[in-house]
Amino acid sequence: MSKVTPEQLKVIEHGAGNILVSASAGSGKTHTMIERLKRLIIEEKVGVKEILAVTFTEASASDMKEKIRSALVSRAGEVNDKRLHRLIDELPTADISTMHAFCGRLIRSYFFVAGVSPDFKILDQTDADSLKKTAIEKTFKYFYDLKDEWFLTLVDRHASGRTDKGLKELIL
């Protein structure tokens, strides 16, 4: 294990139970979580299906899985442990992912409890932007048609020239 801070070591060696790791960008969170997960799997004999590790970026999630896989392959080669070989096979489906991916899988599994259609989809950025723009246009039209005083005052205060584009962008 490379050099770690006392705070990182505390996370890596944390005993039974959950732990939340929250720190600024570039502080070594991913490295610390990888070391913790490797320790749990190899030393504490925790199964990869018993772990939930979520991060915000695909890169961090992929990095975690790859480094854990490498550690398991290396260790399995040293000790010829069938358990480790099985865990290597299970790793691709382990809950080590982004928060969005985990929540998507959770909702797909329990769509009936969440009250959503089983074929729901998570909007991509293009579709989301299009829906937001449509909502803004319809909302502005509604309030223009009402000639609502507070709305017209708001538009007047944020208008640039004779357009409400700046206010729409501010809201978006």
mmCIF file of C-alpha atoms in Angstrom:
data_model
loop_
_atom_site.group_PDB
_atom_site.id
_atom_site.type_symbol
_atom_site.label_atom_id
_atom_site.label_comp_id
_atom_site.label_asym_id
_atom_site.label_seq_id
_atom_site.Cartn_x
_atom_site.Cartn_y
_atom_site.Cartn_z
ATOM 1 C CA MET A 1 0.000 0.000 0.000
ATOM 2 C CA SER A 2 1.337 3.420 -0.920
ATOM 3 C CA LYS A 3 1.745 6.134 1.677
ATOM 4 C CA VAL A 4 -1.557 7.189 3.222
ATOM 5 C CA THR A 5 -2.553 9.888 5.673
ATOM 6 C CA PRO A 6 -3.757 9.018 9.186
ATOM 7 C CA GLU A 7 -7.320 9.911 8.099
ATOM 8 C CA GLN A 8 -7.078 7.606 5.086
ATOM 9 C CA LEU A 9 -5.681 4.792 7.223
ATOM 10 C CA LYS A 10 -8.635 5.204 9.591
ATOM 11 C CA VAL A 11 -10.997 4.626 6.647
ATOM 12 C CA ILE A 12 -8.995 1.682 5.279
ATOM 13 C CA GLU A 13 -8.857 -0.063 8.656
ATOM 14 C CA HIS A 14 -12.413 0.819 9.761
ATOM 15 C CA GLY A 15 -14.011 -2.233 11.365
ATOM 16 C CA ALA A 16 -17.460 -3.635 10.861
ATOM 17 C CA GLY A 17 -20.197 -1.361 9.625
ATOM 18 C CA ASN A 18 -20.767 1.321 7.070
ATOM 19 C CA ILE A 19 -18.555 4.305 6.487
ATOM 20 C CA LEU A 20 -19.113 7.486 4.509
ATOM 21 C CA VAL A 21 -16.055 9.034 2.896
ATOM 22 C CA SER A 22 -16.482 12.648 1.878
ATOM 23 C CA ALA A 23 -13.530 14.836 0.939
ATOM 24 C CA SER A 24 -12.479 17.372 -1.660
ATOM 25 C CA ALA A 25 -11.433 16.506 -5.206
ATOM 26 C CA GLY A 26 -7.921 15.121 -5.486
ATOM 27 C CA SER A 27 -7.702 14.151 -1.823
ATOM 28 C CA GLY A 28 -7.316 10.431 -2.487
ATOM 29 C CA LYS A 29 -10.879 9.223 -1.850
ATOM 30 C CA THR A 30 -10.843 6.690 -4.676
ATOM 31 C CA HIS A 31 -7.437 5.321 -3.666
ATOM 32 C CA THR A 32 -8.567 5.077 -0.039
ATOM 33 C CA MET A 33 -11.790 3.288 -0.959
ATOM 34 C CA ILE A 34 -9.900 0.872 -3.211
ATOM 35 C CA GLU A 35 -7.498 -0.002 -0.388
ATOM 36 C CA ARG A 36 -10.406 -0.453 2.022
ATOM 37 C CA LEU A 37 -12.303 -2.700 -0.389
ATOM 38 C CA LYS A 38 -9.198 -4.784 -1.119
ATOM 39 C CA ARG A 39 -8.668 -5.261 2.632
ATOM 40 C CA LEU A 40 -12.292 -6.214 3.234
ATOM 41 C CA ILE A 41 -12.350 -8.729 0.394
ATOM 42 C CA ILE A 42 -8.928 -10.311 0.875
ATOM 43 C CA GLU A 43 -8.352 -10.098 4.631
ATOM 44 C CA GLU A 44 -11.873 -9.957 6.065
ATOM 45 C CA LYS A 45 -13.287 -12.393 3.470
ATOM 46 C CA VAL A 46 -16.199 -10.111 2.564
ATOM 47 C CA GLY A 47 -17.905 -11.077 -0.694
ATOM 48 C CA VAL A 48 -18.048 -8.538 -3.502
ATOM 49 C CA LYS A 49 -21.848 -8.965 -3.557
ATOM 50 C CA GLU A 50 -21.910 -7.671 0.041
ATOM 51 C CA ILE A 51 -20.314 -4.342 -0.895
ATOM 52 C CA LEU A 52 -21.928 -1.116 -2.027
ATOM 53 C CA ALA A 53 -19.414 1.481 -3.155
ATOM 54 C CA VAL A 54 -20.732 4.520 -5.003
ATOM 55 C CA THR A 55 -18.891 7.423 -6.490
ATOM 56 C CA PHE A 56 -19.798 10.329 -8.739
ATOM 57 C CA THR A 57 -17.763 9.539 -11.843
ATOM 58 C CA GLU A 58 -17.591 6.572 -14.195
ATOM 59 C CA ALA A 59 -13.806 6.929 -14.144
ATOM 60 C CA SER A 60 -13.630 6.444 -10.365
ATOM 61 C CA ALA A 61 -16.004 3.471 -10.452
ATOM 62 C CA SER A 62 -14.025 1.817 -13.276
ATOM 63 C CA ASP A 63 -10.754 2.552 -11.495
ATOM 64 C CA MET A 64 -12.073 0.921 -8.311
ATOM 65 C CA LYS A 65 -13.199 -2.224 -10.091
ATOM 66 C CA GLU A 66 -10.019 -2.592 -12.134
ATOM 67 C CA LYS A 67 -7.666 -2.121 -9.194
ATOM 68 C CA ILE A 68 -9.694 -4.506 -7.035
ATOM 69 C CA ARG A 69 -9.678 -7.036 -9.882
ATOM 70 C CA SER A 70 -5.887 -6.707 -10.241
ATOM 71 C CA ALA A 71 -5.385 -7.176 -6.498
ATOM 72 C CA LEU A 72 -7.645 -10.246 -6.464
ATOM 73 C CA VAL A 73 -5.915 -11.771 -9.501
ATOM 74 C CA SER A 74 -2.523 -11.181 -7.908
ATOM 75 C CA ARG A 75 -3.572 -12.611 -4.544
ATOM 76 C CA ALA A 76 -5.402 -15.573 -6.105
ATOM 77 C CA GLY A 77 -2.237 -16.448 -8.015
ATOM 78 C CA GLU A 78 -0.167 -16.356 -4.818
ATOM 79 C CA VAL A 79 -2.419 -18.539 -2.686
ATOM 80 C CA ASN A 80 -4.500 -20.469 -5.284
ATOM 81 C CA ASP A 81 -7.718 -19.578 -3.459
ATOM 82 C CA LYS A 82 -10.920 -20.757 -5.199
ATOM 83 C CA ARG A 83 -12.934 -18.142 -3.292
ATOM 84 C CA LEU A 84 -10.868 -15.348 -4.822
ATOM 85 C CA HIS A 85 -11.310 -16.808 -8.321
ATOM 86 C CA ARG A 86 -15.092 -16.840 -7.774
ATOM 87 C CA LEU A 87 -15.000 -13.232 -6.552
ATOM 88 C CA ILE A 88 -13.050 -12.184 -9.647
ATOM 89 C CA ASP A 89 -15.881 -13.629 -11.755
ATOM 90 C CA GLU A 90 -18.498 -11.781 -9.649
ATOM 91 C CA LEU A 91 -16.728 -8.410 -9.729
ATOM 92 C CA PRO A 92 -18.231 -7.134 -13.021
ATOM 93 C CA THR A 93 -21.730 -7.253 -11.494
ATOM 94 C CA ALA A 94 -20.730 -5.911 -8.064
ATOM 95 C CA ASP A 95 -22.370 -2.727 -6.786
ATOM 96 C CA ILE A 96 -19.294 -0.606 -7.378
ATOM 97 C CA SER A 97 -20.602 2.148 -9.598
ATOM 98 C CA THR A 98 -21.751 5.722 -9.879
ATOM 99 C CA MET A 99 -24.636 6.902 -7.749
ATOM 100 C CA HIS A 100 -26.748 7.281 -10.910
ATOM 101 C CA ALA A 101 -26.024 3.733 -12.104
ATOM 102 C CA PHE A 102 -26.797 2.230 -8.699
ATOM 103 C CA CYS A 103 -30.087 4.129 -8.367
ATOM 104 C CA GLY A 104 -31.051 3.157 -11.919
ATOM 105 C CA ARG A 105 -30.488 -0.540 -11.150
ATOM 106 C CA LEU A 106 -32.387 -0.212 -7.876
ATOM 107 C CA ILE A 107 -35.401 1.373 -9.563
ATOM 108 C CA ARG A 108 -35.326 -1.198 -12.383
ATOM 109 C CA SER A 109 -35.371 -3.998 -9.815
ATOM 110 C CA TYR A 110 -38.132 -2.464 -7.694
ATOM 111 C CA PHE A 111 -40.079 -0.429 -10.269
ATOM 112 C CA PHE A 112 -43.345 -1.765 -8.825
ATOM 113 C CA VAL A 113 -42.550 -0.349 -5.382
ATOM 114 C CA ALA A 114 -41.402 2.973 -6.849
ATOM 115 C CA GLY A 115 -44.570 3.200 -8.926
ATOM 116 C CA VAL A 116 -42.780 3.604 -12.252
ATOM 117 C CA SER A 117 -43.004 1.738 -15.511
ATOM 118 C CA PRO A 118 -40.533 -1.175 -15.772
ATOM 119 C CA ASP A 119 -39.233 0.278 -19.034
ATOM 120 C CA PHE A 120 -38.548 3.764 -17.638
ATOM 121 C CA LYS A 121 -35.506 5.515 -19.004
ATOM 122 C CA ILE A 122 -33.109 8.006 -17.560
ATOM 123 C CA LEU A 123 -32.964 11.050 -19.770
ATOM 124 C CA ASP A 124 -29.752 11.874 -21.482
ATOM 125 C CA GLN A 125 -28.607 15.481 -21.312
ATOM 126 C CA THR A 126 -30.004 16.364 -24.759
ATOM 127 C CA ASP A 127 -33.508 15.110 -23.906
ATOM 128 C CA ALA A 128 -33.393 16.769 -20.474
ATOM 129 C CA ASP A 129 -32.353 20.105 -21.995
ATOM 130 C CA SER A 130 -35.150 19.852 -24.561
ATOM 131 C CA LEU A 131 -37.775 19.158 -21.885
ATOM 132 C CA LYS A 132 -36.535 22.035 -19.728
ATOM 133 C CA LYS A 133 -36.650 24.420 -22.685
ATOM 134 C CA THR A 134 -40.193 23.312 -23.545
ATOM 135 C CA ALA A 135 -41.275 23.766 -19.919
ATOM 136 C CA ILE A 136 -39.808 27.289 -19.797
ATOM 137 C CA GLU A 137 -41.503 28.273 -23.058
ATOM 138 C CA LYS A 138 -44.891 26.937 -21.925
ATOM 139 C CA THR A 139 -44.586 28.569 -18.497
ATOM 140 C CA PHE A 140 -43.636 31.958 -19.929
ATOM 141 C CA LYS A 141 -46.473 31.763 -22.465
ATOM 142 C CA TYR A 142 -48.929 30.909 -19.688
ATOM 143 C CA PHE A 143 -47.898 33.911 -17.565
ATOM 144 C CA TYR A 144 -47.710 36.264 -20.579
ATOM 145 C CA ASP A 145 -51.258 35.227 -21.540
ATOM 146 C CA LEU A 146 -52.411 35.897 -17.957
ATOM 147 C CA LYS A 147 -50.696 39.288 -18.072
ATOM 148 C CA ASP A 148 -49.653 38.484 -14.524
ATOM 149 C CA GLU A 149 -48.239 41.617 -12.868
ATOM 150 C CA TRP A 150 -45.508 39.986 -10.760
ATOM 151 C CA PHE A 151 -44.362 37.959 -13.772
ATOM 152 C CA LEU A 152 -44.244 40.996 -16.069
ATOM 153 C CA THR A 153 -42.290 42.899 -13.398
ATOM 154 C CA LEU A 154 -39.854 39.994 -13.091
ATOM 155 C CA VAL A 155 -39.362 39.868 -16.870
ATOM 156 C CA ASP A 156 -38.946 43.652 -16.990
ATOM 157 C CA ARG A 157 -36.263 43.591 -14.281
ATOM 158 C CA HIS A 158 -34.289 40.832 -15.983
ATOM 159 C CA ALA A 159 -34.914 41.695 -19.607
ATOM 160 C CA SER A 160 -32.033 42.565 -21.838
ATOM 161 C CA GLY A 161 -33.312 44.967 -24.451
ATOM 162 C CA ARG A 162 -36.639 43.626 -25.677
ATOM 163 C CA THR A 163 -36.039 39.936 -24.940
ATOM 164 C CA ASP A 164 -36.659 37.624 -22.017
ATOM 165 C CA LYS A 165 -33.865 35.269 -23.100
ATOM 166 C CA GLY A 166 -31.605 36.265 -20.199
ATOM 167 C CA LEU A 167 -34.273 35.441 -17.622
ATOM 168 C CA LYS A 168 -34.962 32.083 -19.258
ATOM 169 C CA GLU A 169 -31.245 31.255 -19.187
ATOM 170 C CA LEU A 170 -31.032 32.332 -15.545
ATOM 171 C CA ILE A 171 -33.909 30.035 -14.644
ATOM 172 C CA LEU A 172 -32.413 27.138 -16.611
#
